[in-house]
Short mmCIF file of C-alpha atoms in Angstrom, two decimals:
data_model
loop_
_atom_site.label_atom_id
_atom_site.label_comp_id
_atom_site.label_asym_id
_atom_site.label_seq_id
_atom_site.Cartn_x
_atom_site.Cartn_y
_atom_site.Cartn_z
CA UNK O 1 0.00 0.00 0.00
CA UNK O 2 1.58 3.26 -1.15
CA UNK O 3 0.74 6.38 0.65
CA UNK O 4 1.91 10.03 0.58
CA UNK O 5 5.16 10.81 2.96
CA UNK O 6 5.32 13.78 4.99
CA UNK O 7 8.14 15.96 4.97
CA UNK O 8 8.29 18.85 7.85
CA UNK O 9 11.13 21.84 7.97
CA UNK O 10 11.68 24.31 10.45
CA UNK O 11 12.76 27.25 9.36
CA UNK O 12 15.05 29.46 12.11
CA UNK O 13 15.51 32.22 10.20
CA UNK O 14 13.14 35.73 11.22
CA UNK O 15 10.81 37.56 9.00
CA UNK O 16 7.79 36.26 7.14
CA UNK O 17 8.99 34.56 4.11
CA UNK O 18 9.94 30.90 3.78
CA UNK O 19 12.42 30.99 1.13
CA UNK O 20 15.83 30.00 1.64
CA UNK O 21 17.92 32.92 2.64
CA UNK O 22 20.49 34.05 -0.65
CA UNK O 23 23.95 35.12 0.25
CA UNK O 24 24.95 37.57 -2.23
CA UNK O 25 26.55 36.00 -5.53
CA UNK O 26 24.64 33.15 -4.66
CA UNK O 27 21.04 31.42 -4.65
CA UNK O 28 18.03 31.80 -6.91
CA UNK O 29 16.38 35.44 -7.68
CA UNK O 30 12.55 35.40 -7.08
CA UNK O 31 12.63 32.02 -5.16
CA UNK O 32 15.51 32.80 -2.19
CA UNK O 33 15.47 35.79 0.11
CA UNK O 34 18.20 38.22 0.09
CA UNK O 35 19.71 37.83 3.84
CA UNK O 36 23.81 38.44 5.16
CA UNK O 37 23.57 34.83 6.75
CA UNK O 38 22.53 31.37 5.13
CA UNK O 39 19.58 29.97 6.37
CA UNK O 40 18.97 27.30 9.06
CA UNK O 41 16.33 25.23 7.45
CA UNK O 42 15.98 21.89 9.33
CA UNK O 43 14.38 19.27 8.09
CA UNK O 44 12.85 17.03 11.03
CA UNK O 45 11.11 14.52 8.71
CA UNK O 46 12.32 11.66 9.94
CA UNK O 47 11.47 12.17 13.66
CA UNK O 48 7.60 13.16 13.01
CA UNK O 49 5.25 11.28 15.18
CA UNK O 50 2.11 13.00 14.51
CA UNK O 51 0.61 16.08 12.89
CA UNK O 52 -2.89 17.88 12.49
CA UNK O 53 -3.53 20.77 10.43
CA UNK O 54 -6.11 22.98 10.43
CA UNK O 55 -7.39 25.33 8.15
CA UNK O 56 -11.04 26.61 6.58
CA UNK O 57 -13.81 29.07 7.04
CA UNK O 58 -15.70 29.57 9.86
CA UNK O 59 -19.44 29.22 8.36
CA UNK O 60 -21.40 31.10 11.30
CA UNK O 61 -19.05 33.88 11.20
CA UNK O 62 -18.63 33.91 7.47
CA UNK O 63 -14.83 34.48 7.63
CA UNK O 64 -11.96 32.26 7.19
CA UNK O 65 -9.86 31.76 10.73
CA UNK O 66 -6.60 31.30 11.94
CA UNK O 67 -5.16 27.99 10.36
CA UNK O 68 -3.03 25.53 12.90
CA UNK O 69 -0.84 23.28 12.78
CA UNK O 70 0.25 20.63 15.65
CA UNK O 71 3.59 18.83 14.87
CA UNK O 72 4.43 15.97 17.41
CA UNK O 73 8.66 14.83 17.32
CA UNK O 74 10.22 12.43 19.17
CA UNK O 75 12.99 13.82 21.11
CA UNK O 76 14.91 11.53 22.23
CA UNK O 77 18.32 13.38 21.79
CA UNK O 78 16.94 16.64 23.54
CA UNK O 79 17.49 18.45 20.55
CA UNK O 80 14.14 20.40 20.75
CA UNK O 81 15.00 21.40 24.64
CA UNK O 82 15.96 25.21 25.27
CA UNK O 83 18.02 24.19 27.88
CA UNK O 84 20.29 22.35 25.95
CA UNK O 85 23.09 24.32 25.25
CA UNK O 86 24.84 21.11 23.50
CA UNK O 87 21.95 20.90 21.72
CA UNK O 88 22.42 21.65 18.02
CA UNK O 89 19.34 24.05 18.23
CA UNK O 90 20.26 25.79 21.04
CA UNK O 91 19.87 29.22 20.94
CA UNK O 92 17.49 29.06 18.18
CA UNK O 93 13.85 27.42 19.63
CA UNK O 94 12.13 30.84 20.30
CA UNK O 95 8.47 31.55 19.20
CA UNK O 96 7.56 32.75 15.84
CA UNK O 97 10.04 30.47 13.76
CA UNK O 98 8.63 29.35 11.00
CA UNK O 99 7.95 25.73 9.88
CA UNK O 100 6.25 23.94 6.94
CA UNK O 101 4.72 20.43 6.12
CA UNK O 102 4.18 19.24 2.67
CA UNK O 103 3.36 15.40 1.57
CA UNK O 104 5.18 13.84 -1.42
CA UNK O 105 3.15 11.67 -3.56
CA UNK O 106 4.41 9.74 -6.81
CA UNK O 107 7.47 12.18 -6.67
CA UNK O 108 5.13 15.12 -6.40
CA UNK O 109 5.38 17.47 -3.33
CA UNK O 110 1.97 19.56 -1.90
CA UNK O 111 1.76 21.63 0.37
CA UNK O 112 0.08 21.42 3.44
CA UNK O 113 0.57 23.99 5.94
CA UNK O 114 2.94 27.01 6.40
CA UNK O 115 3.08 28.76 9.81
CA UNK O 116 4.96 30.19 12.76
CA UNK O 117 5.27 28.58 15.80
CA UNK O 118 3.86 29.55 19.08
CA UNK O 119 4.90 26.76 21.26
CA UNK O 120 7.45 23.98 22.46
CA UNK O 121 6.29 21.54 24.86
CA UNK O 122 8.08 18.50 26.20
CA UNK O 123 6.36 15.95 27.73
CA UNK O 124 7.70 12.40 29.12
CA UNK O 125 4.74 9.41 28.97
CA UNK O 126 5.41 6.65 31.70
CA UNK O 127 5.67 3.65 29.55
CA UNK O 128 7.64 0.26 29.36
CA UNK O 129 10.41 2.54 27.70
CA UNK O 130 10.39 6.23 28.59
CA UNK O 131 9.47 8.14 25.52
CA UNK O 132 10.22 11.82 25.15
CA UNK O 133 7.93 13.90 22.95
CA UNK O 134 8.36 17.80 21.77
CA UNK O 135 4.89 18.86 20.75
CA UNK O 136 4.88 22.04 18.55
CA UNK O 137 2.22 24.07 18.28
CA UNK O 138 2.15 26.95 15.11
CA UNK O 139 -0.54 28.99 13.85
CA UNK O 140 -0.45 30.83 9.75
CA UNK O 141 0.00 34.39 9.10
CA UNK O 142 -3.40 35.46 10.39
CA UNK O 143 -2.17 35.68 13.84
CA UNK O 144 0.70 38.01 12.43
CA UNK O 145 -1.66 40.04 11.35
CA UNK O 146 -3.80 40.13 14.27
CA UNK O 147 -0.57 41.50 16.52
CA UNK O 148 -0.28 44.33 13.71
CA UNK O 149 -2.07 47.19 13.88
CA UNK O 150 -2.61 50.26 11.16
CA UNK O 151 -4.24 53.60 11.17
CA UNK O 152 -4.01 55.64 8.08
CA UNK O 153 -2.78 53.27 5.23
CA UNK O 154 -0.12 55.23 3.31
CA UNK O 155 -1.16 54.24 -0.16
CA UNK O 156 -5.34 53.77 0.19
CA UNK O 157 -6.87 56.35 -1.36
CA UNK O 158 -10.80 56.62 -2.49
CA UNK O 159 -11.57 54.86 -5.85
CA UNK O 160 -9.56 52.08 -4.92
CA UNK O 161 -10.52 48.32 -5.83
CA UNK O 162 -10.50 45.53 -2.92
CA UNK O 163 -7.38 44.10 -4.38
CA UNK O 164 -5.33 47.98 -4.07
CA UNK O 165 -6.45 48.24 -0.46
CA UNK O 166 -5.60 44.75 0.50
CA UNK O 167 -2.06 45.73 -1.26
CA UNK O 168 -1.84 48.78 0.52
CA UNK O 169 -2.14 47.38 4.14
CA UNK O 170 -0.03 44.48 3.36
CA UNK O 171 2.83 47.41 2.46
CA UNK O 172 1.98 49.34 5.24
CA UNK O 173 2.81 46.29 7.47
CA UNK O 174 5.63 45.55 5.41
CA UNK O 175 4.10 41.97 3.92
CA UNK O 176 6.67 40.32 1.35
CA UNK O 177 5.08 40.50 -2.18
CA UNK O 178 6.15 37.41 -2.84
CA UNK O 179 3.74 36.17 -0.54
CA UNK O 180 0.85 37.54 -2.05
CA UNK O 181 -2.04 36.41 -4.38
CA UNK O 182 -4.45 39.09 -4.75
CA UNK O 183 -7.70 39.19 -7.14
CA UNK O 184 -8.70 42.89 -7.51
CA UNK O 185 -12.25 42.65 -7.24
CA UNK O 186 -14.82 45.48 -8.61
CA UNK O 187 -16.27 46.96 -5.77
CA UNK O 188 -15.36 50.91 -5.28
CA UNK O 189 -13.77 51.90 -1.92
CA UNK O 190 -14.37 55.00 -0.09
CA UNK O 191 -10.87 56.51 1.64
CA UNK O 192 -9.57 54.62 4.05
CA UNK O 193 -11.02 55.74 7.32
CA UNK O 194 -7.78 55.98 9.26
CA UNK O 195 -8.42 54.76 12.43
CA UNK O 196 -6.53 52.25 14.98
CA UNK O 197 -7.32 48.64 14.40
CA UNK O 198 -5.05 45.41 13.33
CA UNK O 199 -4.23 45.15 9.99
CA UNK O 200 -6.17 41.12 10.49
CA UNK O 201 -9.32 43.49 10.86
CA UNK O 202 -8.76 45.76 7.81
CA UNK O 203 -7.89 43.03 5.62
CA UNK O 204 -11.11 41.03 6.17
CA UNK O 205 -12.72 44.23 6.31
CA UNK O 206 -11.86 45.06 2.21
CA UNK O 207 -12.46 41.18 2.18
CA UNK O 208 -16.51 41.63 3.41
CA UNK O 209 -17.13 44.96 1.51
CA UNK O 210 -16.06 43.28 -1.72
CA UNK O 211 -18.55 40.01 -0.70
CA UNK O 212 -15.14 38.04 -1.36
CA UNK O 213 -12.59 35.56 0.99
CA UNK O 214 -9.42 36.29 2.56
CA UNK O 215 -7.09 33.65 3.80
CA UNK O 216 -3.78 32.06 4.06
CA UNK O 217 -3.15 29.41 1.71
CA UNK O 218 -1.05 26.42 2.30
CA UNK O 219 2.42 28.06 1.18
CA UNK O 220 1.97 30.91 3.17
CA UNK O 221 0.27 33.01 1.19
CA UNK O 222 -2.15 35.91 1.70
CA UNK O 223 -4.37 34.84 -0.58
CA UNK O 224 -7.59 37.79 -1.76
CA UNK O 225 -10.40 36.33 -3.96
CA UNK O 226 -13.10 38.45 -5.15
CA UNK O 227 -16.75 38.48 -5.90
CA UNK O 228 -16.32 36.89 -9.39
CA UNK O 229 -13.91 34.25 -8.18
CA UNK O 230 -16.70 33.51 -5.84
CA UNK O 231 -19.08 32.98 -8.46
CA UNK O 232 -17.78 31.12 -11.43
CA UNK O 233 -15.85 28.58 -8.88
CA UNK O 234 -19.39 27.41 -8.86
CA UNK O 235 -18.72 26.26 -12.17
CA UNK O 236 -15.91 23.82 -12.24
CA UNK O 237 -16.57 20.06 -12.38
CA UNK O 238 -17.08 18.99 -9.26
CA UNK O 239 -14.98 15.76 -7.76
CA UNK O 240 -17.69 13.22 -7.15
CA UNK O 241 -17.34 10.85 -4.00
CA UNK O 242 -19.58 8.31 -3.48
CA UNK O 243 -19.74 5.46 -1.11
CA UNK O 244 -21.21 3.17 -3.31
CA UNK O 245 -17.60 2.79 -5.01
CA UNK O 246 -18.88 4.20 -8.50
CA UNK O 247 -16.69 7.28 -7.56
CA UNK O 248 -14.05 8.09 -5.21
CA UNK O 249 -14.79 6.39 -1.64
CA UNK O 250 -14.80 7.80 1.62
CA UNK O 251 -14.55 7.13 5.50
CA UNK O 252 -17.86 8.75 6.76
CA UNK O 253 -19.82 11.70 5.96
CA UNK O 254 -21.86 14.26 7.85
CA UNK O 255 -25.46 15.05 6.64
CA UNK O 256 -27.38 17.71 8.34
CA UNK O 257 -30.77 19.84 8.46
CA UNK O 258 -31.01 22.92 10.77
CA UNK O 259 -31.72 26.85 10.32
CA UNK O 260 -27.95 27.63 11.71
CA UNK O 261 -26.88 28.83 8.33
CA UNK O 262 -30.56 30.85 7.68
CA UNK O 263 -30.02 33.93 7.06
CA UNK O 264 -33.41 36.28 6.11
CA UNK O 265 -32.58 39.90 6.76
CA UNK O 266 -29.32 41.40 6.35
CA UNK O 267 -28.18 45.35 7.44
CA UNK O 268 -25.01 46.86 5.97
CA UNK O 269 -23.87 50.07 6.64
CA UNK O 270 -20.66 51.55 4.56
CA UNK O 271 -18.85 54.38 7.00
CA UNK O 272 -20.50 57.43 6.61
CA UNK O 273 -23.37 55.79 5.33
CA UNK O 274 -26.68 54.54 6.39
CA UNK O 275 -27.89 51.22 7.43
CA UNK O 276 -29.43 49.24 3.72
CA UNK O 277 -31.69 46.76 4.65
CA UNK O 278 -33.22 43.74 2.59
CA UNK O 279 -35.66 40.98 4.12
CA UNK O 280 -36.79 37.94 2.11
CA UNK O 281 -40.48 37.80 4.02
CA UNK O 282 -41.65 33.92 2.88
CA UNK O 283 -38.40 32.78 4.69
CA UNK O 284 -39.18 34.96 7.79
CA UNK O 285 -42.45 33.36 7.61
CA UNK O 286 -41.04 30.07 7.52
CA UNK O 287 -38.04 30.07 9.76
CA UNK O 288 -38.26 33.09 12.04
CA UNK O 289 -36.55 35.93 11.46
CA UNK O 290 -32.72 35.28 11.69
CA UNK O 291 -30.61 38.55 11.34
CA UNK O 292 -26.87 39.23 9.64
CA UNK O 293 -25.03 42.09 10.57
CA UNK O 294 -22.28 44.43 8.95
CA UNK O 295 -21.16 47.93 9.64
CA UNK O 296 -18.56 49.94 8.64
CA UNK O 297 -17.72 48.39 5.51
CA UNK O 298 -15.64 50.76 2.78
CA UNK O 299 -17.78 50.50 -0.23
CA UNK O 300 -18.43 53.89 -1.77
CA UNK O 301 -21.80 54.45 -1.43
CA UNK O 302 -25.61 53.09 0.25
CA UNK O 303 -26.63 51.54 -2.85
CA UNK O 304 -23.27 49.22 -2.95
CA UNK O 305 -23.87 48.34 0.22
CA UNK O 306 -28.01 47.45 -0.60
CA UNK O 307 -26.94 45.39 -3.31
CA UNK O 308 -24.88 43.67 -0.79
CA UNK O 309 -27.49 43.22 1.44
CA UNK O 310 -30.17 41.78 -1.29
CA UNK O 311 -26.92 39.84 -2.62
CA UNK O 312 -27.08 38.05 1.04
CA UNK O 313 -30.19 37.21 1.78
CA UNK O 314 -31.04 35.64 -1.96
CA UNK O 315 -27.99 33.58 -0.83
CA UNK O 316 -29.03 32.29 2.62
CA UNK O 317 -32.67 32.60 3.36
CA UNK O 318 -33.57 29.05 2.73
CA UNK O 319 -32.35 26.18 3.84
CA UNK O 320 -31.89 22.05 2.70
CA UNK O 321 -30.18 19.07 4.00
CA UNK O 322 -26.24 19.85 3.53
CA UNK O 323 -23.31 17.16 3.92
CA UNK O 324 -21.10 19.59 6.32
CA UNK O 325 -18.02 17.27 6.02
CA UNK O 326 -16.61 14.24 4.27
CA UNK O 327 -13.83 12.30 5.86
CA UNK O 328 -11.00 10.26 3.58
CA UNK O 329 -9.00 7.38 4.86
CA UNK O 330 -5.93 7.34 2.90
CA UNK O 331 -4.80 4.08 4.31
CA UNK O 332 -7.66 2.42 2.30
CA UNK O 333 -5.94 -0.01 -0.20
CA UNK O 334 -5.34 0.59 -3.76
CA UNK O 335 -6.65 4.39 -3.19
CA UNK O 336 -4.54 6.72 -5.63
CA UNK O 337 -7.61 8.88 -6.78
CA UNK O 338 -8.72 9.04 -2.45
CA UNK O 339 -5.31 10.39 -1.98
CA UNK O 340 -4.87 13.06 -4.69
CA UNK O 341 -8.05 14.49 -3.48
CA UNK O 342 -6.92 14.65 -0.19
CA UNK O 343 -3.87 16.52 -1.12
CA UNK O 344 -5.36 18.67 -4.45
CA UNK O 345 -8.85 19.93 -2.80
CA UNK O 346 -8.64 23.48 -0.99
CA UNK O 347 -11.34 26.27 -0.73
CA UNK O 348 -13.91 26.95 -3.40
CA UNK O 349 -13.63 23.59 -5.33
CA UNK O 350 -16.79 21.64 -5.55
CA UNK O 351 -17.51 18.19 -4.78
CA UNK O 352 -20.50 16.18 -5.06
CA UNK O 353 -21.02 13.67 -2.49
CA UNK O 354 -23.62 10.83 -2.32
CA UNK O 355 -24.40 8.70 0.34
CA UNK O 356 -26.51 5.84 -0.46
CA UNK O 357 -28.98 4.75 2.60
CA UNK O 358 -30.81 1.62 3.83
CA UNK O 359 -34.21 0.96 1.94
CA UNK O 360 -32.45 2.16 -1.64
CA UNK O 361 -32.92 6.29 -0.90
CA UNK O 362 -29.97 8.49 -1.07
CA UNK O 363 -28.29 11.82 0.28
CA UNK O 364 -26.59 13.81 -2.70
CA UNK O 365 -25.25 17.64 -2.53
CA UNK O 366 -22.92 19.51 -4.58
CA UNK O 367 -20.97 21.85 -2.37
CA UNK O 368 -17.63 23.54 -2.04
CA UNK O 369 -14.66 22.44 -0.32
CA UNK O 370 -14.31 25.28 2.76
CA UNK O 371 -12.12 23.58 5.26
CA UNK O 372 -9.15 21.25 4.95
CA UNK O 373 -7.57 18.96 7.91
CA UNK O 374 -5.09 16.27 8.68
CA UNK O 375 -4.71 13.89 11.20
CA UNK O 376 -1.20 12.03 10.98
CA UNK O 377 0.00 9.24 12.58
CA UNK O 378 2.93 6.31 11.59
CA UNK O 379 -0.02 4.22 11.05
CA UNK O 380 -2.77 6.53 9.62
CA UNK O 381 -3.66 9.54 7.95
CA UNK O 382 -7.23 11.39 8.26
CA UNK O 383 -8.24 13.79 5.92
CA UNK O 384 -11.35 15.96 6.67
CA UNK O 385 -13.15 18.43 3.83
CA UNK O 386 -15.47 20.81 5.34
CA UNK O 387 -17.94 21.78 2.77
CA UNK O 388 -20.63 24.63 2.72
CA UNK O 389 -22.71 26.15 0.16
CA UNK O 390 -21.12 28.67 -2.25
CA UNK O 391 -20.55 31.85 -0.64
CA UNK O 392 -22.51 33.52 -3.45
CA UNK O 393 -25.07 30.52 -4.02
CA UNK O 394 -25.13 30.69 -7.60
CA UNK O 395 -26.44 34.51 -8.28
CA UNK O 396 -24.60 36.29 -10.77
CA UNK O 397 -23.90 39.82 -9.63
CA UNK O 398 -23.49 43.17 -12.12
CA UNK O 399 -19.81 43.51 -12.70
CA UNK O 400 -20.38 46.98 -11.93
CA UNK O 401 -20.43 47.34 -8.24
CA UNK O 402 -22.78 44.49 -6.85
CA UNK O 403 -25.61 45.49 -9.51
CA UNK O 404 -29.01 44.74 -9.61
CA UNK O 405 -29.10 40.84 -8.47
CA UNK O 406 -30.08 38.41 -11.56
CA UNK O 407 -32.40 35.31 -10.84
CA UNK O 408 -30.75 33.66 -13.29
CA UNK O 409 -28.78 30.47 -11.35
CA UNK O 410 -25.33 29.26 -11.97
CA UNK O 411 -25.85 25.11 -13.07
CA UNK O 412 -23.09 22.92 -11.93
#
């Protein structure tokens, strides 16, 4: 049975990027990082235990969250202790390193998570033969941008597009460009209002006002995709699962009904602005009323943000039996297409799952892929989709600021 092998660096170096530092006269322009000092990139591959990665979207709060990683190493040399000043890290395990995991598969490398650490811990199990383990804990670039905080953003300036004021915080906090992968959107922004908040905050703030996603991707990337990208996703073939065998298997899957994602009247108010207000009334009348919330966006004026509003609701006032995750076992024999899934599917793409039940009925969705996790061990490996509705469910938007909404649908 062939499955992927996990490779894990830690990179001791400071500052965001995870190239390779380049000595002058030497290294590889646009790939290495221009540094006085090579690089102490350690590869700990071979001394992984366990890992779990986290990363996805948060449906309730409709924003993407901090993506984690937990890297277990067995330590029996004491390398990874701080205290070990013949150790031949010593010196150098301090927070905010950064560290990487990828997974090679038929010579092909993917990446998995990129992140800085937050943690050491070394623990000592009482077993037949004493065991010591150096759990790392690391989170992604979110939480960098969470400690930073902006007030007037050099270069924002009205009649910018999301993608220019995303740019223009990420320079005012000094971001690498490199590590950058920005859509520039359509929506019109007002100036930026200058006042104190974390950059993490003003991101997903041009993130919301544009009805797009923000988030890290698995190199380490801030990654910006607007209202289009949210749309015609919709339209790539989806990856069909099904646990009849006819496509690719999987573990288990999680089918439910409820109202949590019911959303019937939605309020946005741009700065300066006021509040736009759209209400679907059959779903009230169905469901209760169940409210969404969003001020101080940086659109440029009331009617963007109405079109926003009308944009939600026709996206979220009804409701159907969803499949809210699917879970692959890529120790399952003779599983090649199960395992390039695992490692190819991130945020947006759709997948069509089927679940067939007892007495010959079925469960069937197609839905996007909003969350991706691993769960590692020497003797297994877990991999969890998380998958939601389109963010935009299927509504075309005018390309001109959010437009009058069409009733047209987007087919799959």
């Amino acid at each position: 049975m062939t499955v992927p092998v996990i490779n894990a660096f830690i990179n001791f170096s400071t500052g965001p990027s995870f190239g390779a530092a380049m000595v002058l006269d030497s290294g590889i322009l646009g790939t290495n990082v221009l540094s006085d000092a090579n690089t102490l990139i350690v590869d700990v591959s071979d001394v992984v235990d366990g890992i779990t990665t986290m990363r996805g979207r948060n449906a309730q709060a409709d924003t993407f969250q901090t993506g984690t990683l937990t890297l277990r190493i067995v330590d029996q040399n004491g390398d990874f202790n701080p205290q070990n000043a013949s150790g031949p890290y010593y010196g150098l395990l301090t927070p905010m390193r950064k560290v990487q995991i990828t997974a090679t598969y038929g010579a092909v490398e993917y990446p998995m998570f990129s992140g800085f650490i937050t943690s050491y811990t070394t623990t000592t199990p009482k077993m037949a033969t004493d065991v010591v383990y150096t759990t790392i804990t690391a989170v992604d670039a979110f939480r960098l941008f969470q400690n930073s905080q902006v007030t007037n953003v050099t270069l924002a300036s009205a009649g910018d597009l999301p993608g220019e004021r995303v740019n223009a915080i990420l320079d005012e906090i000094e971001w690498p460009p490199s590590m950058r992968e920005i859509e520039y959107g359509t929506t019109i922004f007002q100036a930026d209002p200058g006042t104190l908040r974390t950059a993490l905050g003003a991101l997903q703030t041009a993130s919301i006002s544009e009805y797009g996603a923000i988030y890290v991707d698995a190199r380490g990337s801030l990654t910006l995709k607007d209202r289009d990208y949210c749309i015609t996703s919709q339209a790539i073939t989806p990856v069909a699962f099904n646990d009849d065998g006819t496509d690719i298997n999987y573990f288990n899957a999680v089918w439910r009904l409820d109202d949590t994602l019911v959303y019937n009247s939605a309020s946005i108010t741009k700065i300066g602005g006021t509040a736009q207000l759209d209400q679907d009334q059959a779903s009230i009348d169905e469901y209760f009323l169940h409210s969404y919330t969003q001020q101080n966006l940086v659109m440029d004026t009331n009617q963007a943000a109405l079109d926003y509003a009308r944009a939600y609701v026709a996206s979220r006032k009804d409701t159907e039996t969803r499949c809210d995750a699917i879970e692959l076992d890529l120790f399952t024999p003779n599983y090649n297409t199960g395992i390039l899934a695992a490692l190819t599917l991130d945020f947006f793409d759709p997948v069509e799952i089927t679940t067939n039940q007892p007495g010959g009925s079925i469960l069937n969705q197609t839905l996007q892929v909003f969350g991706v996790s691993h769960r590692v061990t020497p003797n297994s490996w877990k991999t969890t989709f998380t998958t939601l509705e389109p963010i935009i469910d299927g509504f075309i938007l005018n390309s001109s600021l959010y437009g009058v909404l069409d009733t047209s649908v987007l087919a799959y």
